[in-house]
Amino acid sequence: MITRRTLMAAAGMALGGLTALPAAAQETVKIGLILPMTGPFASTGRQVEAGVKAYVALNGDTVAGKKIEIVLRDDAGVADQTRRIAQELVVNDGAKLLMGFGLTPLAMSVAPVLNQAKVPAIITSATTSAIMPQSQYFVRTSMAGPQSAVPVATWAVQNNLKRVVTLVSDYGPGIDIEQGFTNQFKKEGGTIVEAVRVPLQNPDFAPFLQRVRDSKPDAVFVFVPSGVGSLFMKQFTERGLAEAGIKLIGTGDITDDDLLNGIGPAAKGVITGHFYSALHDSAENKAFVAQVRKASNNMRPNFMSVGGYDAMTLAYAALKKTNGDTDGTKLVEAMKGASWVSPRGPITIDPATRDIVQDIYMREVKEVNGELYNVEFATFPKIKDPNVK
C-alpha cells in the first residue's frame, strides 16, 4: 500500500537524483516547453509556441490513454536559466519530456540534466551540429544548419555563380553553415573568393558588405539569424551590391516568413535554400497555416513554428509506440526512425544520429496576392547533416 509518507520519500529522492516519478502513477504526461518568450529572441519563442498549440488544436490533448499537459517556461534566451528550468521541470513538475531550446547554448546547457534524469528533449530551433552528440536523449525536429547550405552551393554552380564570398554570423550555426556551403561549393568546382565572419553582436553589416563589393564576386552567400535579416537586406540594398551585379543567395533565415513582408521590396528575387515555406503546397501545410493564423491574430508561421509542430507530432508518435510508457530511454528508442508527412513535407528521424532528415527547397522571394513569399521552385530530397559522417 502506498502511503503519503512513501510518496514524500519518493519526491525527496527525485529532488536529490533528478529521477522522475514512476510513469505508472501518472495519467497526465507533462511536456516541459522551454523557450525565449522575452528578450531579443522572443519571436522564436512565440513561433514555436504557436506551432505546439496548433498541433494540439488539430490533434487533441490525449494520446495512448494519457492527457498531455504543456508546461511553458520562459528562459529569456539565457543558458543558465535554461538549465535551471529544465531541472525544475523534471524534478518539481515531473515532466517526462522536454522540448524547445531557441539557441545552441540553451540546448547545450541541458545535456547534463538529460543524461542524469534520462529524460528526452526534442530540439525545435537550435541547429548546430555539435549539439546532438552531447546527449543520447536529444532528438531534433528543427534542422542541422548545413542541411540548407549544401543545396544552395549546388544550385549556385549550376547557375553559373562560380565565384562567391561567404558572409556568416560568427557563432556555432554560422560556422557550421559556412563549412557546409564551402565544402559542397568547392566540390562542385566553385571558388570561395573570401570568407567573411561578422560578430554576432554587431548589427552594422555595412563595412563587411563593402568588403564583399570590393571582391567583385558573382554572388554572396549569407547566413545571419532571422531576426537581423531585415537589417542585412536594407544595408545590402544601400551598399548597391545588387546594382553591382552581385547576386544574394543564402539560407532561409534571411527571408524568414514571419518577417518577410516587413523587409519589403528589397527581398524580391533573393534565392534561398530552406526546409519550409509558409506557401508550401500541401494539405498538411494549409491546415497548419490556417490554424496558426486563426489562433494568433493572423500571424504567418515560419520554420520555427513548424519545428514546434513536428516536435509534438514526434512526442505523440513515440507515446503511441510505447503505449503510454514514459520511460525516457523507451521514448527515445521509439523516436528513432520515425517518419511522417509534416507541413514542411516528408521527414524522418535518423536512427543513428537522432537528427532530422528532410527535403530542402530552393525558393525565390516573389509577390503573391499582394504579399511576399518564399516560392519553392526546386527540391533536394532527404538531406542529412553533411557535417556528420
Short mmCIF file of C-alpha atoms in Angstrom, two decimals:
data_model
loop_
_atom_site.label_atom_id
_atom_site.label_comp_id
_atom_site.label_asym_id
_atom_site.label_seq_id
_atom_site.Cartn_x
_atom_site.Cartn_y
_atom_site.Cartn_z
CA MET A 1 0.00 0.00 0.00
CA ILE A 2 1.37 3.38 -1.00
CA THR A 3 1.19 5.86 1.85
CA ARG A 4 1.62 9.62 1.90
CA ARG A 5 4.96 9.10 3.62
CA THR A 6 6.10 6.83 0.77
CA LEU A 7 5.17 9.45 -1.78
CA MET A 8 7.01 12.14 0.17
CA ALA A 9 10.09 9.93 0.26
CA ALA A 10 9.88 9.38 -3.50
CA ALA A 11 9.65 13.13 -4.05
CA GLY A 12 12.73 13.63 -1.87
CA MET A 13 14.66 11.08 -3.92
CA ALA A 14 13.67 12.91 -7.10
CA LEU A 15 15.00 16.17 -5.74
CA GLY A 16 18.30 14.56 -4.90
CA GLY A 17 18.84 12.48 -8.01
CA LEU A 18 16.87 14.10 -10.84
CA THR A 19 14.81 10.93 -11.14
CA ALA A 20 11.26 11.43 -12.38
CA LEU A 21 8.25 9.90 -10.61
CA PRO A 22 7.11 6.46 -11.81
CA ALA A 23 5.25 6.59 -15.12
CA ALA A 24 2.53 4.22 -13.92
CA ALA A 25 1.42 6.77 -11.32
CA GLN A 26 0.68 9.43 -13.91
CA GLU A 27 -2.44 9.73 -16.02
CA THR A 28 -1.21 13.11 -17.23
CA VAL A 29 2.02 13.39 -19.21
CA LYS A 30 3.69 16.73 -18.70
CA ILE A 31 5.83 18.15 -21.50
CA GLY A 32 8.14 20.96 -20.46
CA LEU A 33 8.40 23.61 -23.18
CA ILE A 34 11.41 25.88 -22.61
CA LEU A 35 11.51 28.91 -24.88
CA PRO A 36 12.77 32.52 -25.00
CA MET A 37 9.42 34.26 -24.58
CA THR A 38 11.06 37.55 -23.59
CA GLY A 39 14.31 39.21 -24.60
CA PRO A 40 15.89 39.57 -28.05
CA PHE A 41 14.81 36.10 -29.24
CA ALA A 42 11.18 36.32 -28.17
CA SER A 43 9.94 35.92 -31.75
CA THR A 44 11.45 32.41 -31.76
CA GLY A 45 9.52 31.50 -28.62
CA ARG A 46 6.31 32.98 -29.96
CA GLN A 47 6.57 30.98 -33.17
CA VAL A 48 7.46 27.65 -31.54
CA GLU A 49 4.65 28.03 -29.01
CA ALA A 50 2.23 28.70 -31.87
CA GLY A 51 3.34 25.50 -33.60
CA VAL A 52 2.91 23.43 -30.44
CA LYS A 53 -0.56 24.87 -29.84
CA ALA A 54 -1.56 24.28 -33.47
CA TYR A 55 -0.71 20.59 -33.18
CA VAL A 56 -2.79 20.16 -30.02
CA ALA A 57 -5.70 22.10 -31.55
CA LEU A 58 -5.70 19.88 -34.64
CA ASN A 59 -4.98 16.55 -32.91
CA GLY A 60 -6.37 16.80 -29.39
CA ASP A 61 -4.70 16.68 -25.99
CA THR A 62 -4.78 12.93 -25.34
CA VAL A 63 -2.60 10.14 -26.70
CA ALA A 64 -2.20 6.49 -25.71
CA GLY A 65 -4.75 6.99 -22.94
CA LYS A 66 -2.81 9.85 -21.35
CA LYS A 67 -3.70 13.52 -21.18
CA ILE A 68 -0.97 15.84 -22.42
CA GLU A 69 -0.18 18.94 -20.40
CA ILE A 70 2.20 21.55 -21.85
CA VAL A 71 4.16 23.43 -19.18
CA LEU A 72 5.65 26.56 -20.77
CA ARG A 73 8.65 28.25 -19.15
CA ASP A 74 10.49 31.38 -20.32
CA ASP A 75 14.31 31.19 -20.24
CA ALA A 76 14.72 34.66 -21.86
CA GLY A 77 17.46 33.17 -24.04
CA VAL A 78 19.87 32.76 -21.09
CA ALA A 79 21.60 29.36 -20.84
CA ASP A 80 21.90 29.34 -17.04
CA GLN A 81 18.16 29.85 -16.79
CA THR A 82 17.51 27.13 -19.38
CA ARG A 83 19.39 24.55 -17.35
CA ARG A 84 17.75 25.59 -14.07
CA ILE A 85 14.29 25.48 -15.63
CA ALA A 86 14.94 22.06 -17.18
CA GLN A 87 15.98 20.72 -13.79
CA GLU A 88 12.90 22.20 -12.09
CA LEU A 89 10.57 20.82 -14.75
CA VAL A 90 11.93 17.30 -14.32
CA VAL A 91 12.29 17.29 -10.53
CA ASN A 92 9.44 19.50 -9.31
CA ASP A 93 6.89 19.23 -12.11
CA GLY A 94 7.51 15.62 -13.12
CA ALA A 95 7.94 16.45 -16.82
CA LYS A 96 8.54 13.30 -18.84
CA LEU A 97 9.75 15.10 -21.93
CA LEU A 98 11.28 18.49 -22.68
CA MET A 99 11.24 20.49 -25.89
CA GLY A 100 12.13 23.93 -27.22
CA PHE A 101 15.64 25.45 -26.95
CA GLY A 102 15.79 28.52 -29.16
CA LEU A 103 19.57 28.76 -29.45
CA THR A 104 22.56 26.41 -29.43
CA PRO A 105 23.94 27.42 -25.97
CA LEU A 106 20.49 26.87 -24.46
CA ALA A 107 20.27 23.34 -25.83
CA MET A 108 23.85 22.56 -24.82
CA SER A 109 23.19 23.67 -21.25
CA VAL A 110 20.55 21.00 -20.58
CA ALA A 111 22.60 17.98 -21.73
CA PRO A 112 23.83 17.14 -18.18
CA VAL A 113 20.23 17.27 -16.90
CA LEU A 114 19.06 14.90 -19.63
CA ASN A 115 21.92 12.49 -19.08
CA GLN A 116 21.28 12.26 -15.35
CA ALA A 117 17.48 12.21 -15.44
CA LYS A 118 17.21 10.12 -18.64
CA VAL A 119 14.52 12.39 -19.99
CA PRO A 120 14.24 13.07 -23.76
CA ALA A 121 14.49 16.60 -25.17
CA ILE A 122 13.21 17.47 -28.63
CA ILE A 123 15.05 20.44 -30.15
CA THR A 124 12.65 22.70 -32.06
CA SER A 125 15.02 25.51 -33.05
CA ALA A 126 18.75 25.19 -32.30
CA THR A 127 20.76 23.99 -35.31
CA THR A 128 24.46 23.47 -34.51
CA SER A 129 25.79 20.04 -35.47
CA ALA A 130 27.73 19.72 -32.20
CA ILE A 131 24.58 19.61 -30.06
CA MET A 132 23.44 16.09 -30.84
CA PRO A 133 26.46 14.15 -29.51
CA GLN A 134 26.16 15.87 -26.12
CA SER A 135 23.32 13.59 -25.02
CA GLN A 136 21.72 10.38 -26.26
CA TYR A 137 18.43 11.92 -25.14
CA PHE A 138 18.49 14.77 -27.69
CA VAL A 139 16.24 14.40 -30.75
CA ARG A 140 15.85 17.20 -33.30
CA THR A 141 12.90 18.41 -35.38
CA SER A 142 14.34 21.77 -36.49
CA MET A 143 17.35 21.27 -38.72
CA ALA A 144 21.09 20.91 -38.76
CA GLY A 145 22.23 24.25 -40.19
CA PRO A 146 24.38 22.91 -43.03
CA GLN A 147 21.41 20.97 -44.45
CA SER A 148 20.08 24.10 -46.11
CA ALA A 149 23.51 25.31 -47.27
CA VAL A 150 24.51 22.30 -49.37
CA PRO A 151 21.71 22.58 -51.98
CA VAL A 152 22.39 26.31 -52.33
CA ALA A 153 26.01 25.52 -53.19
CA THR A 154 24.96 23.01 -55.86
CA TRP A 155 22.35 25.37 -57.29
CA ALA A 156 24.84 28.26 -57.43
CA VAL A 157 27.36 26.38 -59.55
CA GLN A 158 24.60 25.00 -61.78
CA ASN A 159 23.50 28.60 -62.39
CA ASN A 160 26.98 29.90 -63.21
CA LEU A 161 27.64 31.58 -59.87
CA LYS A 162 31.14 30.20 -59.53
CA ARG A 163 32.95 32.93 -57.56
CA VAL A 164 31.30 33.51 -54.20
CA VAL A 165 32.03 35.39 -50.98
CA THR A 166 30.58 33.77 -47.86
CA LEU A 167 29.28 36.09 -45.12
CA VAL A 168 28.07 34.49 -41.90
CA SER A 169 27.46 35.45 -38.29
CA ASP A 170 30.45 34.36 -36.23
CA TYR A 171 29.00 31.72 -33.90
CA GLY A 172 28.28 27.98 -33.96
CA PRO A 173 25.47 27.83 -36.53
CA GLY A 174 27.17 30.35 -38.82
CA ILE A 175 30.43 28.42 -38.82
CA ASP A 176 28.59 25.13 -39.45
CA ILE A 177 26.69 26.65 -42.36
CA GLU A 178 29.82 28.28 -43.80
CA GLN A 179 31.58 24.91 -43.69
CA GLY A 180 28.66 23.06 -45.27
CA PHE A 181 28.36 25.55 -48.13
CA THR A 182 32.11 25.85 -48.72
CA ASN A 183 32.77 22.11 -48.84
CA GLN A 184 29.95 21.47 -51.30
CA PHE A 185 30.72 24.57 -53.40
CA LYS A 186 34.36 23.58 -53.85
CA LYS A 187 33.33 20.00 -54.60
CA GLU A 188 31.10 21.35 -57.38
CA GLY A 189 34.02 23.34 -58.82
CA GLY A 190 33.28 26.77 -57.34
CA THR A 191 35.77 29.23 -55.83
CA ILE A 192 35.42 30.96 -52.48
CA VAL A 193 36.77 34.45 -53.06
CA GLU A 194 36.68 35.44 -49.40
CA ALA A 195 35.13 34.14 -46.16
CA VAL A 196 33.72 36.94 -44.01
CA ARG A 197 32.55 36.40 -40.44
CA VAL A 198 30.51 39.12 -38.76
CA PRO A 199 30.44 39.41 -34.94
CA LEU A 200 27.08 38.18 -33.68
CA GLN A 201 26.58 41.27 -31.53
CA ASN A 202 27.49 43.72 -34.32
CA PRO A 203 24.33 44.98 -36.06
CA ASP A 204 26.23 47.03 -38.66
CA PHE A 205 26.88 44.97 -41.79
CA ALA A 206 27.91 47.97 -43.91
CA PRO A 207 31.73 47.62 -43.66
CA PHE A 208 31.52 43.88 -44.31
CA LEU A 209 29.27 44.41 -47.31
CA GLN A 210 31.78 46.92 -48.66
CA ARG A 211 34.42 44.17 -48.50
CA VAL A 212 32.08 41.93 -50.46
CA ARG A 213 31.52 44.59 -53.11
CA ASP A 214 35.25 45.23 -53.44
CA SER A 215 35.85 41.50 -54.03
CA LYS A 216 33.54 41.58 -57.10
CA PRO A 217 32.16 38.03 -56.74
CA ASP A 218 29.32 36.54 -58.77
CA ALA A 219 27.32 36.17 -55.56
CA VAL A 220 27.45 36.49 -51.79
CA PHE A 221 26.23 33.54 -49.74
CA VAL A 222 24.73 34.74 -46.45
CA PHE A 223 23.67 33.34 -43.13
CA VAL A 224 22.55 35.68 -40.34
CA PRO A 225 19.99 34.92 -37.59
CA SER A 226 16.48 35.54 -38.83
CA GLY A 227 15.85 38.47 -36.50
CA VAL A 228 18.51 40.62 -38.20
CA GLY A 229 17.70 39.58 -41.76
CA SER A 230 15.77 42.77 -42.44
CA LEU A 231 18.69 44.97 -41.35
CA PHE A 232 21.07 42.96 -43.52
CA MET A 233 18.78 43.28 -46.53
CA LYS A 234 18.43 47.02 -46.02
CA GLN A 235 22.19 47.52 -45.93
CA PHE A 236 22.72 45.15 -48.87
CA THR A 237 20.45 47.43 -50.90
CA GLU A 238 22.00 50.67 -49.60
CA ARG A 239 25.51 49.49 -50.49
CA GLY A 240 24.40 48.87 -54.08
CA LEU A 241 25.54 45.26 -54.31
CA ALA A 242 22.61 44.24 -56.50
CA GLU A 243 23.34 47.12 -58.90
CA ALA A 244 26.96 45.94 -59.00
CA GLY A 245 25.73 42.57 -60.31
CA ILE A 246 26.31 40.62 -57.10
CA LYS A 247 23.60 38.03 -56.53
CA LEU A 248 22.33 37.45 -52.99
CA ILE A 249 21.91 33.78 -52.03
CA GLY A 250 21.70 32.18 -48.63
CA THR A 251 19.80 30.07 -46.15
CA GLY A 252 16.14 30.75 -45.42
CA ASP A 253 16.88 32.61 -42.19
CA ILE A 254 17.44 35.84 -44.12
CA THR A 255 13.95 35.69 -45.65
CA ASP A 256 12.10 34.46 -42.56
CA ASP A 257 8.37 34.06 -43.35
CA ASP A 258 7.44 35.87 -40.15
CA LEU A 259 9.43 38.97 -41.11
CA LEU A 260 9.40 38.88 -44.91
CA ASN A 261 6.65 41.43 -45.54
CA GLY A 262 8.43 43.83 -43.19
CA ILE A 263 11.64 43.54 -45.21
CA GLY A 264 9.78 44.84 -48.24
CA PRO A 265 10.75 45.08 -51.93
CA ALA A 266 14.48 44.65 -51.21
CA ALA A 267 13.80 40.95 -50.63
CA LYS A 268 12.32 40.32 -54.08
CA GLY A 269 14.38 37.92 -56.16
CA VAL A 270 16.52 36.65 -53.26
CA ILE A 271 17.30 32.95 -53.65
CA THR A 272 17.48 30.79 -50.54
CA GLY A 273 17.52 27.16 -49.53
CA HIS A 274 15.44 26.02 -46.58
CA PHE A 275 13.18 23.27 -45.26
CA TYR A 276 9.96 25.26 -45.00
CA SER A 277 7.92 27.94 -46.67
CA ALA A 278 4.52 29.11 -45.46
CA LEU A 279 3.46 28.77 -49.10
CA HIS A 280 4.45 25.06 -49.29
CA ASP A 281 1.72 23.44 -51.37
CA SER A 282 0.26 20.56 -49.36
CA ALA A 283 -2.92 19.79 -47.46
CA GLU A 284 -0.93 19.37 -44.25
CA ASN A 285 0.62 22.82 -44.56
CA LYS A 286 -2.62 24.56 -45.49
CA ALA A 287 -4.28 23.17 -42.36
CA PHE A 288 -1.28 24.15 -40.24
CA VAL A 289 -1.06 27.72 -41.58
CA ALA A 290 -4.81 28.21 -41.20
CA GLN A 291 -4.73 27.05 -37.56
CA VAL A 292 -1.77 29.26 -36.62
CA ARG A 293 -3.34 32.30 -38.28
CA LYS A 294 -6.67 31.60 -36.57
CA ALA A 295 -5.16 31.26 -33.10
CA SER A 296 -2.57 34.06 -33.20
CA ASN A 297 -4.05 37.21 -34.71
CA ASN A 298 -3.23 36.19 -38.29
CA MET A 299 0.48 35.53 -37.65
CA ARG A 300 2.21 33.77 -40.50
CA PRO A 301 4.04 30.64 -39.26
CA ASN A 302 7.73 30.27 -40.02
CA PHE A 303 10.31 27.47 -39.80
CA MET A 304 10.50 27.81 -36.00
CA SER A 305 6.76 27.24 -35.76
CA VAL A 306 6.84 24.08 -37.84
CA GLY A 307 9.72 22.84 -35.66
CA GLY A 308 7.38 23.08 -32.67
CA TYR A 309 4.53 21.40 -34.54
CA ASP A 310 6.72 18.49 -35.53
CA ALA A 311 8.14 18.14 -32.01
CA MET A 312 4.59 17.46 -30.84
CA THR A 313 4.00 15.08 -33.75
CA LEU A 314 7.08 13.12 -32.69
CA ALA A 315 6.13 13.13 -28.99
CA TYR A 316 2.66 11.77 -29.76
CA ALA A 317 4.06 9.13 -32.14
CA ALA A 318 6.55 7.95 -29.50
CA LEU A 319 3.88 7.72 -26.79
CA LYS A 320 1.66 5.70 -29.12
CA LYS A 321 4.53 3.32 -29.84
CA THR A 322 5.29 2.81 -26.14
CA ASN A 323 1.56 2.50 -25.32
CA GLY A 324 1.88 5.47 -23.00
CA ASP A 325 5.03 4.31 -21.22
CA THR A 326 7.03 7.45 -20.39
CA ASP A 327 10.36 5.79 -19.62
CA GLY A 328 12.87 8.17 -21.23
CA THR A 329 15.03 5.52 -22.89
CA LYS A 330 11.98 3.80 -24.37
CA LEU A 331 10.65 7.10 -25.70
CA VAL A 332 13.94 7.93 -27.43
CA GLU A 333 14.08 4.45 -28.96
CA ALA A 334 10.52 4.93 -30.20
CA MET A 335 11.50 8.23 -31.84
CA LYS A 336 14.40 6.72 -33.79
CA GLY A 337 13.41 6.05 -37.38
CA ALA A 338 10.04 7.80 -37.06
CA SER A 339 8.74 9.10 -40.40
CA TRP A 340 5.76 11.25 -41.24
CA VAL A 341 4.47 13.92 -43.60
CA SER A 342 4.93 17.29 -41.93
CA PRO A 343 3.62 20.67 -43.09
CA ARG A 344 7.15 21.04 -44.49
CA GLY A 345 6.99 17.73 -46.40
CA PRO A 346 8.28 14.19 -45.67
CA ILE A 347 10.70 13.88 -42.74
CA THR A 348 12.48 11.10 -40.85
CA ILE A 349 14.41 10.90 -37.58
CA ASP A 350 17.73 9.24 -38.42
CA PRO A 351 18.01 6.27 -36.04
CA ALA A 352 21.80 6.60 -35.90
CA THR A 353 22.03 10.31 -35.06
CA ARG A 354 18.51 11.15 -33.76
CA ASP A 355 18.70 14.12 -36.15
CA ILE A 356 16.19 15.07 -38.80
CA VAL A 357 16.42 14.03 -42.45
CA GLN A 358 14.34 16.28 -44.68
CA ASP A 359 13.80 17.82 -48.08
CA ILE A 360 15.42 21.18 -48.72
CA TYR A 361 13.71 23.54 -51.14
CA MET A 362 15.21 26.22 -53.31
CA ARG A 363 12.99 29.30 -53.08
CA GLU A 364 12.74 32.74 -54.65
CA VAL A 365 11.06 35.69 -52.94
CA LYS A 366 8.08 36.78 -55.03
CA GLU A 367 4.91 38.77 -54.53
CA VAL A 368 1.85 36.52 -54.27
CA ASN A 369 -1.61 38.02 -53.77
CA GLY A 370 -0.10 41.26 -52.50
CA GLU A 371 2.28 39.62 -50.01
CA LEU A 372 5.89 38.49 -50.20
CA TYR A 373 6.50 34.75 -50.02
CA ASN A 374 9.34 32.28 -50.46
CA VAL A 375 8.16 30.46 -53.59
CA GLU A 376 9.64 26.97 -53.90
CA PHE A 377 10.98 26.03 -57.33
CA ALA A 378 13.26 23.01 -56.77
CA THR A 379 13.55 20.18 -54.24
CA PHE A 380 16.66 18.43 -52.91
CA PRO A 381 15.26 15.30 -51.20
CA LYS A 382 16.30 13.56 -47.98
CA ILE A 383 19.18 15.80 -46.93
CA LYS A 384 21.14 14.79 -43.80
CA ASP A 385 23.58 16.92 -41.81
CA PRO A 386 26.64 16.98 -44.12
CA ASN A 387 28.95 17.77 -41.19
CA VAL A 388 28.23 14.39 -39.59
CA LYS A 389 29.81 11.39 -41.27
#
